[in-house]
């Protein structure tokens, strides 16, 4: 009767509660360890008094769905995972009693008490925290043969190991993953990931097959919102109904009226954590201010680029279009196939050039917004004027699609009068490289560096490209003819162009 009265619950567990495989081989080892500094490498972990830190007795393979994730730095990240299966050394995947506690007999005397505990745990949905430490991740599989000898029946798949999830997009909520984890309570209470991989999930029934070069933004955001809401509710149950701490409120800002998060500090640990976050935020703001002051430096008169003389960001497309017309001329821009607007998003720059100045434009962006349709006021304006709007090519701007005349859109690049990019994100360097290779002029306004996607960029040997100032200098080194100037709007407004 007691078993039938148990409600369906969700339980947050630590590494010592996952399975017998996660317990320390040495039963005399104390449970409460003094936390050590995370190791910078595997060699550092195994050195000294921890030669058996990665023994099979501390290891486990798990499979689960990501419910939340948090990236703290370039070398440390965390995730909450709903466990769906696990595998101990030499054992197949198991989907029941995912977190049966090995030490149950130490707390409950008798087989009846242990059986009651096991019955409760098998009904509960287990949520496990994972710690990703870049120094311990074996993304290249160098130690796979030695570490996974007892799990080779689990490991042998074609899916490659994933690198450290340095950004939230590397580990989206709802992702199904498999991970090899180790229990290292002397460092972290959560299991620490040694290697992991994302699993391909089947599309929901009735969904059309994905388009390789384009996707529907509205459907994408709606699907992500539904997954995020479901994961949030599940984590709320796992915490016993206690809401998460509001990040906006804890940062000292005013939160919205309908916020469902907690607006009170529940423990001294949270108080110290909030204080640390505020201190780090102040340091980050100081560093950003210094970087901005260096970014604003330019030869000539800089007074016109001060904040009080700049237009709002909403006007940047019109201002960039006016600068292009003044620099290159309408006749030159309209020659050949016209202007290629790379990663132009909604097409604001293409709209400003094509409808306001009759310059033919082609928007190159893989995202389809509003199913590829213009906004309603734009469609009305085209009907009244009798003009045609700009063309949209749903493809990524890269060497695979634009690199040569033999590629699908290579002739489009060769016939272009100018390649432009207004905050084109990852496509910034591709614009410069492909335009120079094709002998086409370009004008680009860089905004982001994406060091995690392009770690091989170097200003000189041993000096990686980290900041936007370094990125602009790196791009200028590609050709001595490249010039730079500023536009009159707020934000990232430096233009690198080939006159």
Tab-separated table of C-alpha atoms in Angstrom:
chain	number	residue	atom	x	y	z
A	1	UNK	CA	0.000	0.000	0.000
A	2	UNK	CA	2.829	2.364	0.809
A	3	UNK	CA	4.305	1.737	-2.641
A	4	UNK	CA	1.021	2.598	-4.354
A	5	UNK	CA	0.777	5.876	-2.432
A	6	UNK	CA	4.161	7.073	-3.657
A	7	UNK	CA	3.602	9.934	-6.143
A	8	UNK	CA	5.574	10.215	-9.364
A	9	UNK	CA	8.511	12.461	-8.512
A	10	UNK	CA	11.708	13.716	-10.044
A	11	UNK	CA	14.924	13.369	-8.085
A	12	UNK	CA	18.200	15.250	-8.470
A	13	UNK	CA	21.081	12.907	-7.780
A	14	UNK	CA	24.845	13.141	-7.472
A	15	UNK	CA	27.576	10.864	-8.767
A	16	UNK	CA	27.537	8.681	-5.667
A	17	UNK	CA	23.833	7.899	-6.214
A	18	UNK	CA	23.918	6.941	-9.884
A	19	UNK	CA	24.810	3.298	-9.584
A	20	UNK	CA	27.132	0.833	-7.852
A	21	UNK	CA	29.706	1.597	-10.518
A	22	UNK	CA	30.063	5.156	-9.292
A	23	UNK	CA	31.043	4.255	-5.722
A	24	UNK	CA	34.618	4.562	-4.592
A	25	UNK	CA	36.476	1.235	-4.644
A	26	UNK	CA	37.879	2.152	-1.244
A	27	UNK	CA	34.954	2.048	1.200
A	28	UNK	CA	37.076	3.685	3.871
A	29	UNK	CA	37.408	6.829	1.754
A	30	UNK	CA	35.568	9.708	3.441
A	31	UNK	CA	32.430	10.983	1.754
A	32	UNK	CA	32.929	14.708	2.403
A	33	UNK	CA	36.103	15.726	0.634
A	34	UNK	CA	37.727	19.090	0.763
A	35	UNK	CA	37.266	20.436	-2.733
A	36	UNK	CA	40.409	20.651	-4.841
A	37	UNK	CA	41.141	22.902	-7.784
A	38	UNK	CA	40.003	21.274	-11.018
A	39	UNK	CA	42.853	19.574	-12.868
A	40	UNK	CA	44.148	21.221	-16.013
A	41	UNK	CA	44.868	17.891	-17.722
A	42	UNK	CA	44.525	14.147	-17.373
A	43	UNK	CA	48.174	13.858	-16.373
A	44	UNK	CA	47.612	16.263	-13.497
A	45	UNK	CA	44.579	14.258	-12.367
A	46	UNK	CA	46.443	10.941	-12.310
A	47	UNK	CA	49.545	12.342	-10.667
A	48	UNK	CA	50.206	12.306	-6.938
A	49	UNK	CA	47.737	10.462	-4.729
A	50	UNK	CA	45.074	9.813	-7.401
A	51	UNK	CA	46.534	7.137	-9.715
A	52	UNK	CA	43.225	5.209	-9.665
A	53	UNK	CA	40.973	8.223	-10.272
A	54	UNK	CA	39.720	6.829	-13.610
A	55	UNK	CA	39.441	3.173	-12.599
A	56	UNK	CA	36.376	1.217	-13.723
A	57	UNK	CA	34.992	1.345	-10.210
A	58	UNK	CA	34.552	5.113	-10.504
A	59	UNK	CA	33.234	5.068	-14.051
A	60	UNK	CA	29.873	4.824	-15.790
A	61	UNK	CA	28.322	5.376	-19.190
A	62	UNK	CA	25.057	7.312	-19.184
A	63	UNK	CA	22.491	8.319	-21.769
A	64	UNK	CA	20.044	11.135	-21.221
A	65	UNK	CA	18.349	14.334	-22.376
A	66	UNK	CA	19.694	17.788	-21.569
A	67	UNK	CA	17.327	19.845	-19.409
A	68	UNK	CA	19.592	22.817	-18.730
A	69	UNK	CA	23.167	23.903	-19.357
A	70	UNK	CA	25.446	26.670	-18.173
A	71	UNK	CA	28.822	27.706	-19.586
A	72	UNK	CA	30.993	29.410	-16.987
A	73	UNK	CA	34.203	29.842	-18.947
A	74	UNK	CA	36.222	28.466	-21.833
A	75	UNK	CA	37.123	25.440	-19.734
A	76	UNK	CA	34.158	24.791	-17.408
A	77	UNK	CA	30.496	24.055	-18.133
A	78	UNK	CA	27.619	22.288	-16.413
A	79	UNK	CA	24.446	20.521	-17.539
A	80	UNK	CA	21.405	18.861	-15.972
A	81	UNK	CA	20.434	15.624	-17.710
A	82	UNK	CA	17.379	13.416	-17.389
A	83	UNK	CA	18.842	9.913	-17.214
A	84	UNK	CA	17.347	7.342	-19.551
A	85	UNK	CA	19.900	4.502	-19.448
A	86	UNK	CA	23.271	3.625	-17.991
A	87	UNK	CA	25.941	0.990	-18.451
A	88	UNK	CA	28.322	-0.334	-15.826
A	89	UNK	CA	31.633	-1.989	-16.600
A	90	UNK	CA	31.079	-5.011	-18.825
A	91	UNK	CA	27.281	-4.642	-18.680
A	92	UNK	CA	24.765	-3.702	-21.410
A	93	UNK	CA	22.579	-0.626	-21.294
A	94	UNK	CA	20.084	-0.686	-18.397
A	95	UNK	CA	16.962	1.450	-18.252
A	96	UNK	CA	15.692	0.578	-14.759
A	97	UNK	CA	16.908	1.656	-11.309
A	98	UNK	CA	19.155	4.259	-12.830
A	99	UNK	CA	20.177	5.677	-9.482
A	100	UNK	CA	19.886	2.753	-7.059
A	101	UNK	CA	22.106	3.727	-4.194
A	102	UNK	CA	24.888	1.251	-3.423
A	103	UNK	CA	24.989	2.421	0.172
A	104	UNK	CA	21.287	1.715	0.826
A	105	UNK	CA	22.119	-1.198	3.135
A	106	UNK	CA	24.279	1.120	5.208
A	107	UNK	CA	21.308	3.359	5.995
A	108	UNK	CA	18.421	0.863	6.106
A	109	UNK	CA	18.673	-2.440	7.911
A	110	UNK	CA	16.984	-5.470	6.420
A	111	UNK	CA	15.922	-6.607	2.969
A	112	UNK	CA	12.426	-5.114	3.372
A	113	UNK	CA	13.782	-1.582	3.848
A	114	UNK	CA	16.159	-1.930	0.896
A	115	UNK	CA	13.367	-3.226	-1.310
A	116	UNK	CA	11.128	-0.291	-0.363
A	117	UNK	CA	13.900	2.159	-1.249
A	118	UNK	CA	14.569	0.451	-4.573
A	119	UNK	CA	10.854	0.508	-5.446
A	120	UNK	CA	10.687	4.255	-4.780
A	121	UNK	CA	13.822	5.048	-6.735
A	122	UNK	CA	12.793	2.985	-9.759
A	123	UNK	CA	9.574	5.020	-10.056
A	124	UNK	CA	11.297	8.378	-9.821
A	125	UNK	CA	12.686	10.216	-12.828
A	126	UNK	CA	16.394	10.797	-12.231
A	127	UNK	CA	17.994	14.150	-13.033
A	128	UNK	CA	21.764	14.159	-12.877
A	129	UNK	CA	24.179	17.078	-13.001
A	130	UNK	CA	27.249	16.816	-15.240
A	131	UNK	CA	30.482	18.791	-15.111
A	132	UNK	CA	32.442	19.436	-18.314
A	133	UNK	CA	36.090	20.288	-17.653
A	134	UNK	CA	38.074	21.049	-20.803
A	135	UNK	CA	41.273	19.617	-19.334
A	136	UNK	CA	39.701	16.186	-18.808
A	137	UNK	CA	37.707	15.883	-22.042
A	138	UNK	CA	39.189	13.429	-24.530
A	139	UNK	CA	37.565	14.803	-27.689
A	140	UNK	CA	40.176	13.232	-29.992
A	141	UNK	CA	39.794	9.753	-28.493
A	142	UNK	CA	43.488	9.444	-27.610
A	143	UNK	CA	42.717	7.453	-24.437
A	144	UNK	CA	39.600	5.715	-25.691
A	145	UNK	CA	41.183	2.266	-26.075
A	146	UNK	CA	42.455	2.171	-22.492
A	147	UNK	CA	39.553	3.929	-20.761
A	148	UNK	CA	36.681	2.162	-22.487
A	149	UNK	CA	37.992	-1.414	-22.617
A	150	UNK	CA	35.162	-2.570	-20.331
A	151	UNK	CA	32.578	-0.596	-22.319
A	152	UNK	CA	33.614	-1.425	-25.873
A	153	UNK	CA	30.140	-2.779	-26.632
A	154	UNK	CA	28.832	0.707	-25.846
A	155	UNK	CA	31.587	2.791	-27.418
A	156	UNK	CA	31.833	1.175	-30.859
A	157	UNK	CA	29.710	3.580	-32.904
A	158	UNK	CA	30.473	5.814	-35.866
A	159	UNK	CA	29.545	8.998	-33.994
A	160	UNK	CA	32.651	11.055	-33.244
A	161	UNK	CA	33.422	12.468	-29.822
A	162	UNK	CA	32.325	16.039	-29.213
A	163	UNK	CA	34.591	18.847	-28.048
A	164	UNK	CA	34.113	20.962	-24.957
A	165	UNK	CA	30.706	22.730	-25.106
A	166	UNK	CA	32.072	26.248	-24.948
A	167	UNK	CA	28.760	27.890	-25.830
A	168	UNK	CA	25.114	27.095	-25.186
A	169	UNK	CA	24.518	26.267	-28.832
A	170	UNK	CA	26.920	23.328	-28.536
A	171	UNK	CA	24.564	21.670	-26.035
A	172	UNK	CA	20.952	22.695	-26.774
A	173	UNK	CA	18.194	21.838	-24.338
A	174	UNK	CA	16.509	18.627	-25.478
A	175	UNK	CA	19.699	17.124	-26.878
A	176	UNK	CA	20.039	13.364	-26.444
A	177	UNK	CA	23.601	12.543	-25.462
A	178	UNK	CA	25.817	9.710	-24.302
A	179	UNK	CA	28.715	10.359	-21.955
A	180	UNK	CA	31.471	8.506	-20.176
A	181	UNK	CA	31.601	9.959	-16.668
A	182	UNK	CA	33.722	9.511	-13.569
A	183	UNK	CA	32.952	10.088	-9.911
A	184	UNK	CA	35.545	12.521	-8.553
A	185	UNK	CA	33.986	13.987	-5.386
A	186	UNK	CA	37.287	15.499	-4.336
A	187	UNK	CA	36.804	17.974	-7.219
A	188	UNK	CA	33.070	18.234	-7.880
A	189	UNK	CA	29.896	16.574	-6.504
A	190	UNK	CA	28.611	16.065	-10.060
A	191	UNK	CA	29.954	13.285	-12.307
A	192	UNK	CA	32.739	14.636	-14.498
A	193	UNK	CA	32.559	13.978	-18.237
A	194	UNK	CA	35.529	12.254	-19.877
A	195	UNK	CA	34.073	12.012	-23.374
A	196	UNK	CA	30.632	12.597	-24.820
A	197	UNK	CA	28.693	12.684	-28.070
A	198	UNK	CA	25.371	13.903	-29.350
A	199	UNK	CA	22.970	11.294	-30.704
A	200	UNK	CA	20.843	11.838	-33.784
A	201	UNK	CA	17.170	11.989	-32.907
A	202	UNK	CA	14.381	10.979	-35.277
A	203	UNK	CA	12.097	13.744	-36.540
A	204	UNK	CA	8.578	13.837	-35.027
A	205	UNK	CA	5.908	11.968	-37.061
A	206	UNK	CA	4.403	14.045	-39.827
A	207	UNK	CA	7.233	16.557	-39.980
A	208	UNK	CA	8.634	17.225	-43.467
A	209	UNK	CA	12.241	16.262	-44.108
A	210	UNK	CA	14.687	19.045	-43.246
A	211	UNK	CA	15.909	21.275	-46.039
A	212	UNK	CA	19.724	21.087	-46.093
A	213	UNK	CA	20.404	24.728	-47.028
A	214	UNK	CA	17.514	26.566	-45.344
A	215	UNK	CA	15.186	26.341	-42.373
A	216	UNK	CA	12.020	28.009	-41.175
A	217	UNK	CA	12.846	30.425	-38.365
A	218	UNK	CA	9.303	30.605	-36.983
A	219	UNK	CA	8.977	26.832	-36.672
A	220	UNK	CA	12.480	26.604	-35.260
A	221	UNK	CA	11.812	29.101	-32.458
A	222	UNK	CA	8.397	27.605	-31.673
A	223	UNK	CA	9.904	24.129	-31.314
A	224	UNK	CA	12.758	25.397	-29.142
A	225	UNK	CA	10.333	27.310	-26.879
A	226	UNK	CA	8.232	24.180	-26.342
A	227	UNK	CA	11.298	22.118	-25.437
A	228	UNK	CA	12.589	24.801	-23.064
A	229	UNK	CA	9.240	25.072	-21.261
A	230	UNK	CA	9.024	21.315	-20.787
A	231	UNK	CA	12.588	21.113	-19.464
A	232	UNK	CA	11.971	24.024	-17.092
A	233	UNK	CA	8.905	22.326	-15.582
A	234	UNK	CA	10.798	19.075	-15.134
A	235	UNK	CA	13.678	20.806	-13.356
A	236	UNK	CA	11.181	22.625	-11.132
A	237	UNK	CA	9.775	19.264	-10.012
A	238	UNK	CA	13.294	17.970	-9.452
A	239	UNK	CA	13.982	20.816	-7.045
A	240	UNK	CA	10.918	19.976	-4.988
A	241	UNK	CA	8.911	22.879	-6.361
A	242	UNK	CA	11.473	25.536	-5.435
A	243	UNK	CA	11.883	27.988	-8.288
A	244	UNK	CA	15.299	28.923	-9.623
A	245	UNK	CA	16.941	32.176	-8.595
A	246	UNK	CA	16.077	35.054	-10.925
A	247	UNK	CA	19.208	36.133	-12.769
A	248	UNK	CA	17.828	39.591	-13.541
A	249	UNK	CA	16.941	40.266	-9.896
A	250	UNK	CA	20.218	38.846	-8.561
A	251	UNK	CA	22.121	41.141	-10.941
A	252	UNK	CA	20.487	44.192	-9.316
A	253	UNK	CA	18.134	44.969	-12.192
A	254	UNK	CA	14.355	45.323	-12.096
A	255	UNK	CA	12.550	42.161	-13.140
A	256	UNK	CA	9.236	41.857	-14.995
A	257	UNK	CA	5.965	41.499	-13.060
A	258	UNK	CA	5.186	38.007	-14.315
A	259	UNK	CA	8.550	36.455	-13.440
A	260	UNK	CA	8.205	32.907	-12.079
A	261	UNK	CA	11.737	32.775	-10.656
A	262	UNK	CA	12.732	33.241	-7.023
A	263	UNK	CA	13.541	36.750	-5.743
A	264	UNK	CA	15.183	35.842	-2.453
A	265	UNK	CA	18.562	34.288	-1.590
A	266	UNK	CA	18.009	30.872	-0.049
A	267	UNK	CA	21.444	30.279	1.490
A	268	UNK	CA	24.800	31.915	2.257
A	269	UNK	CA	26.231	29.962	-0.658
A	270	UNK	CA	23.865	31.739	-3.048
A	271	UNK	CA	24.730	35.054	-1.411
A	272	UNK	CA	28.452	34.483	-2.021
A	273	UNK	CA	27.805	33.296	-5.561
A	274	UNK	CA	25.780	36.406	-6.432
A	275	UNK	CA	28.543	38.597	-5.010
A	276	UNK	CA	31.141	36.797	-7.137
A	277	UNK	CA	29.007	37.197	-10.245
A	278	UNK	CA	28.614	40.931	-9.634
A	279	UNK	CA	32.362	41.300	-9.160
A	280	UNK	CA	33.093	39.421	-12.386
A	281	UNK	CA	30.490	41.485	-14.239
A	282	UNK	CA	32.169	44.713	-13.132
A	283	UNK	CA	35.544	43.428	-14.309
A	284	UNK	CA	33.990	42.414	-17.628
A	285	UNK	CA	32.450	45.868	-18.085
A	286	UNK	CA	35.791	47.532	-17.395
A	287	UNK	CA	37.503	45.297	-19.944
A	288	UNK	CA	34.739	45.983	-22.484
A	289	UNK	CA	35.094	49.744	-21.958
A	290	UNK	CA	38.832	49.529	-22.607
A	291	UNK	CA	38.249	47.415	-25.715
A	292	UNK	CA	35.657	49.897	-26.951
A	293	UNK	CA	38.017	52.839	-26.472
A	294	UNK	CA	40.630	51.051	-28.575
A	295	UNK	CA	37.992	50.179	-31.186
A	296	UNK	CA	36.952	53.829	-31.560
A	297	UNK	CA	40.479	54.988	-32.259
A	298	UNK	CA	40.986	55.945	-35.903
A	299	UNK	CA	43.129	58.244	-37.910
A	300	UNK	CA	41.612	61.652	-38.533
A	301	UNK	CA	38.671	63.285	-36.786
A	302	UNK	CA	37.036	60.907	-34.301
A	303	UNK	CA	34.692	63.445	-32.723
A	304	UNK	CA	31.974	62.609	-35.240
A	305	UNK	CA	31.876	59.055	-33.895
A	306	UNK	CA	31.106	59.890	-30.285
A	307	UNK	CA	27.866	58.550	-28.779
A	308	UNK	CA	26.018	61.893	-28.895
A	309	UNK	CA	26.697	62.220	-32.649
A	310	UNK	CA	25.633	58.683	-33.595
A	311	UNK	CA	22.299	57.488	-34.913
A	312	UNK	CA	20.395	54.588	-33.396
A	313	UNK	CA	21.161	51.010	-34.376
A	314	UNK	CA	17.799	50.720	-36.140
A	315	UNK	CA	19.093	53.107	-38.814
A	316	UNK	CA	22.314	51.221	-39.553
A	317	UNK	CA	21.037	49.630	-42.787
A	318	UNK	CA	20.029	53.002	-44.257
A	319	UNK	CA	23.306	54.616	-43.169
A	320	UNK	CA	25.374	51.771	-44.589
A	321	UNK	CA	23.445	51.945	-47.870
A	322	UNK	CA	24.046	55.707	-48.085
A	323	UNK	CA	27.763	55.167	-47.446
A	324	UNK	CA	27.952	52.505	-50.172
A	325	UNK	CA	26.317	54.833	-52.683
A	326	UNK	CA	28.618	57.680	-51.744
A	327	UNK	CA	31.755	55.508	-51.882
A	328	UNK	CA	31.101	53.384	-54.959
A	329	UNK	CA	28.270	55.133	-56.837
A	330	UNK	CA	24.883	53.814	-57.961
A	331	UNK	CA	26.092	52.934	-61.470
A	332	UNK	CA	28.989	50.831	-60.186
A	333	UNK	CA	26.786	49.041	-57.639
A	334	UNK	CA	24.195	48.214	-60.276
A	335	UNK	CA	26.687	46.747	-62.725
A	336	UNK	CA	26.702	43.029	-63.483
A	337	UNK	CA	24.657	40.993	-61.056
A	338	UNK	CA	24.471	43.783	-58.511
A	339	UNK	CA	25.248	43.635	-54.799
A	340	UNK	CA	25.559	40.418	-52.769
A	341	UNK	CA	24.244	41.053	-49.239
A	342	UNK	CA	25.748	38.209	-47.188
A	343	UNK	CA	24.128	37.146	-43.886
A	344	UNK	CA	21.723	40.047	-44.161
A	345	UNK	CA	19.034	38.516	-41.952
A	346	UNK	CA	15.706	40.150	-42.784
A	347	UNK	CA	17.233	41.918	-45.767
A	348	UNK	CA	17.122	45.503	-44.450
A	349	UNK	CA	20.240	46.532	-46.375
A	350	UNK	CA	19.049	44.836	-49.575
A	351	UNK	CA	15.696	46.561	-49.209
A	352	UNK	CA	17.286	49.979	-48.723
A	353	UNK	CA	19.458	49.586	-51.842
A	354	UNK	CA	16.979	47.893	-54.157
A	355	UNK	CA	13.800	49.890	-53.457
A	356	UNK	CA	15.272	53.247	-52.452
A	357	UNK	CA	18.008	53.460	-55.097
A	358	UNK	CA	17.089	50.738	-57.651
A	359	UNK	CA	20.330	48.823	-57.089
A	360	UNK	CA	19.806	45.096	-57.820
A	361	UNK	CA	20.583	43.049	-54.698
A	362	UNK	CA	20.746	39.386	-53.767
A	363	UNK	CA	20.382	38.416	-50.122
A	364	UNK	CA	22.498	35.374	-49.204
A	365	UNK	CA	21.297	33.914	-45.896
A	366	UNK	CA	20.388	30.295	-45.043
A	367	UNK	CA	17.546	31.326	-42.711
A	368	UNK	CA	14.023	31.627	-44.121
A	369	UNK	CA	12.062	34.168	-42.115
A	370	UNK	CA	8.275	34.213	-42.529
A	371	UNK	CA	8.607	31.296	-44.992
A	372	UNK	CA	10.753	33.479	-47.247
A	373	UNK	CA	8.103	36.198	-47.597
A	374	UNK	CA	8.670	39.926	-47.159
A	375	UNK	CA	6.921	41.811	-44.403
A	376	UNK	CA	3.392	43.018	-45.154
A	377	UNK	CA	4.332	46.702	-45.481
A	378	UNK	CA	7.131	45.777	-47.872
A	379	UNK	CA	4.777	43.767	-50.077
A	380	UNK	CA	2.338	46.700	-50.179
A	381	UNK	CA	5.138	49.088	-51.115
A	382	UNK	CA	6.235	46.843	-53.993
A	383	UNK	CA	2.675	46.553	-55.315
A	384	UNK	CA	2.213	50.318	-55.289
A	385	UNK	CA	5.563	51.078	-56.928
A	386	UNK	CA	5.464	48.199	-59.414
A	387	UNK	CA	9.065	47.291	-58.613
A	388	UNK	CA	10.551	43.906	-57.902
A	389	UNK	CA	12.111	43.143	-54.565
A	390	UNK	CA	15.533	41.722	-53.924
A	391	UNK	CA	16.369	38.089	-54.590
A	392	UNK	CA	16.951	35.652	-51.705
A	393	UNK	CA	19.420	32.754	-51.964
A	394	UNK	CA	18.951	30.401	-48.986
A	395	UNK	CA	22.522	29.122	-48.711
A	396	UNK	CA	25.583	29.572	-46.533
A	397	UNK	CA	28.231	31.851	-47.970
A	398	UNK	CA	31.287	29.638	-48.131
A	399	UNK	CA	33.675	27.910	-50.534
A	400	UNK	CA	31.334	24.926	-50.937
A	401	UNK	CA	28.632	27.058	-52.585
A	402	UNK	CA	30.567	30.127	-53.842
A	403	UNK	CA	34.199	29.043	-54.067
A	404	UNK	CA	34.572	28.514	-57.839
A	405	UNK	CA	32.597	28.735	-61.097
A	406	UNK	CA	31.800	25.034	-60.741
A	407	UNK	CA	30.019	25.511	-57.413
A	408	UNK	CA	26.238	26.140	-57.318
A	409	UNK	CA	26.503	29.904	-56.778
A	410	UNK	CA	30.045	30.583	-57.977
A	411	UNK	CA	28.876	32.477	-61.109
A	412	UNK	CA	26.706	34.687	-58.894
A	413	UNK	CA	29.777	35.831	-56.965
A	414	UNK	CA	31.853	36.391	-60.105
A	415	UNK	CA	29.153	38.599	-61.631
A	416	UNK	CA	28.585	40.666	-58.474
A	417	UNK	CA	29.605	44.314	-58.388
A	418	UNK	CA	30.196	44.289	-54.624
A	419	UNK	CA	29.973	41.852	-51.697
A	420	UNK	CA	28.711	43.465	-48.505
A	421	UNK	CA	28.126	42.275	-44.967
A	422	UNK	CA	26.512	44.289	-42.173
A	423	UNK	CA	27.336	42.368	-38.984
A	424	UNK	CA	27.570	39.062	-40.889
A	425	UNK	CA	28.773	37.025	-37.872
A	426	UNK	CA	30.591	33.821	-38.916
A	427	UNK	CA	30.613	34.792	-42.611
A	428	UNK	CA	32.860	37.842	-42.109
A	429	UNK	CA	36.168	36.219	-43.031
A	430	UNK	CA	34.540	34.234	-45.847
A	431	UNK	CA	33.366	37.512	-47.428
A	432	UNK	CA	36.911	38.858	-47.441
A	433	UNK	CA	38.551	35.640	-48.632
A	434	UNK	CA	36.090	34.754	-51.398
A	435	UNK	CA	35.813	38.339	-52.670
A	436	UNK	CA	39.590	38.680	-52.886
A	437	UNK	CA	39.880	35.299	-54.631
A	438	UNK	CA	37.165	36.253	-57.157
A	439	UNK	CA	38.546	39.746	-57.766
A	440	UNK	CA	35.361	41.402	-56.478
A	441	UNK	CA	35.295	44.443	-54.206
A	442	UNK	CA	33.767	44.132	-50.742
A	443	UNK	CA	32.663	46.175	-47.723
A	444	UNK	CA	32.079	44.491	-44.396
A	445	UNK	CA	31.191	45.670	-40.881
A	446	UNK	CA	32.526	43.010	-38.456
A	447	UNK	CA	30.743	42.515	-35.158
A	448	UNK	CA	31.764	39.191	-33.573
A	449	UNK	CA	34.952	37.127	-33.493
A	450	UNK	CA	33.709	33.562	-32.766
A	451	UNK	CA	37.026	32.365	-31.374
A	452	UNK	CA	35.548	28.946	-30.550
A	453	UNK	CA	34.711	28.348	-34.222
A	454	UNK	CA	37.991	29.706	-35.610
A	455	UNK	CA	40.694	28.867	-33.052
A	456	UNK	CA	43.477	28.791	-35.686
A	457	UNK	CA	43.358	32.529	-36.424
A	458	UNK	CA	46.610	34.244	-35.455
A	459	UNK	CA	47.882	37.789	-35.888
A	460	UNK	CA	51.366	36.336	-35.677
A	461	UNK	CA	52.703	32.977	-34.485
A	462	UNK	CA	51.606	32.435	-30.900
A	463	UNK	CA	49.169	35.380	-30.791
A	464	UNK	CA	45.590	34.141	-31.307
A	465	UNK	CA	42.803	36.439	-32.466
A	466	UNK	CA	40.534	37.014	-29.458
A	467	UNK	CA	39.140	40.555	-29.580
A	468	UNK	CA	37.336	42.476	-32.299
A	469	UNK	CA	40.270	44.875	-32.643
A	470	UNK	CA	42.577	41.935	-33.299
A	471	UNK	CA	40.063	40.498	-35.771
A	472	UNK	CA	39.933	43.724	-37.783
A	473	UNK	CA	43.739	43.850	-37.850
A	474	UNK	CA	43.812	40.204	-38.901
A	475	UNK	CA	41.477	40.901	-41.827
A	476	UNK	CA	43.475	43.938	-42.957
A	477	UNK	CA	46.611	41.800	-43.173
A	478	UNK	CA	45.013	39.799	-46.002
A	479	UNK	CA	45.503	42.606	-48.526
A	480	UNK	CA	47.337	45.916	-48.324
A	481	UNK	CA	44.560	47.657	-50.274
A	482	UNK	CA	41.970	47.140	-47.523
A	483	UNK	CA	40.861	50.380	-45.890
A	484	UNK	CA	38.799	51.142	-42.807
A	485	UNK	CA	36.432	53.898	-41.736
A	486	UNK	CA	33.492	54.437	-39.408
A	487	UNK	CA	29.745	54.776	-39.936
A	488	UNK	CA	27.564	57.134	-37.946
A	489	UNK	CA	25.490	54.700	-35.881
A	490	UNK	CA	25.851	53.202	-32.421
A	491	UNK	CA	27.476	49.848	-31.836
A	492	UNK	CA	29.984	48.103	-34.068
A	493	UNK	CA	30.350	50.595	-36.907
A	494	UNK	CA	33.832	50.060	-38.359
A	495	UNK	CA	33.838	49.303	-42.094
A	496	UNK	CA	36.610	47.321	-43.766
A	497	UNK	CA	36.393	47.746	-47.514
A	498	UNK	CA	38.232	47.348	-50.794
A	499	UNK	CA	37.894	50.619	-52.728
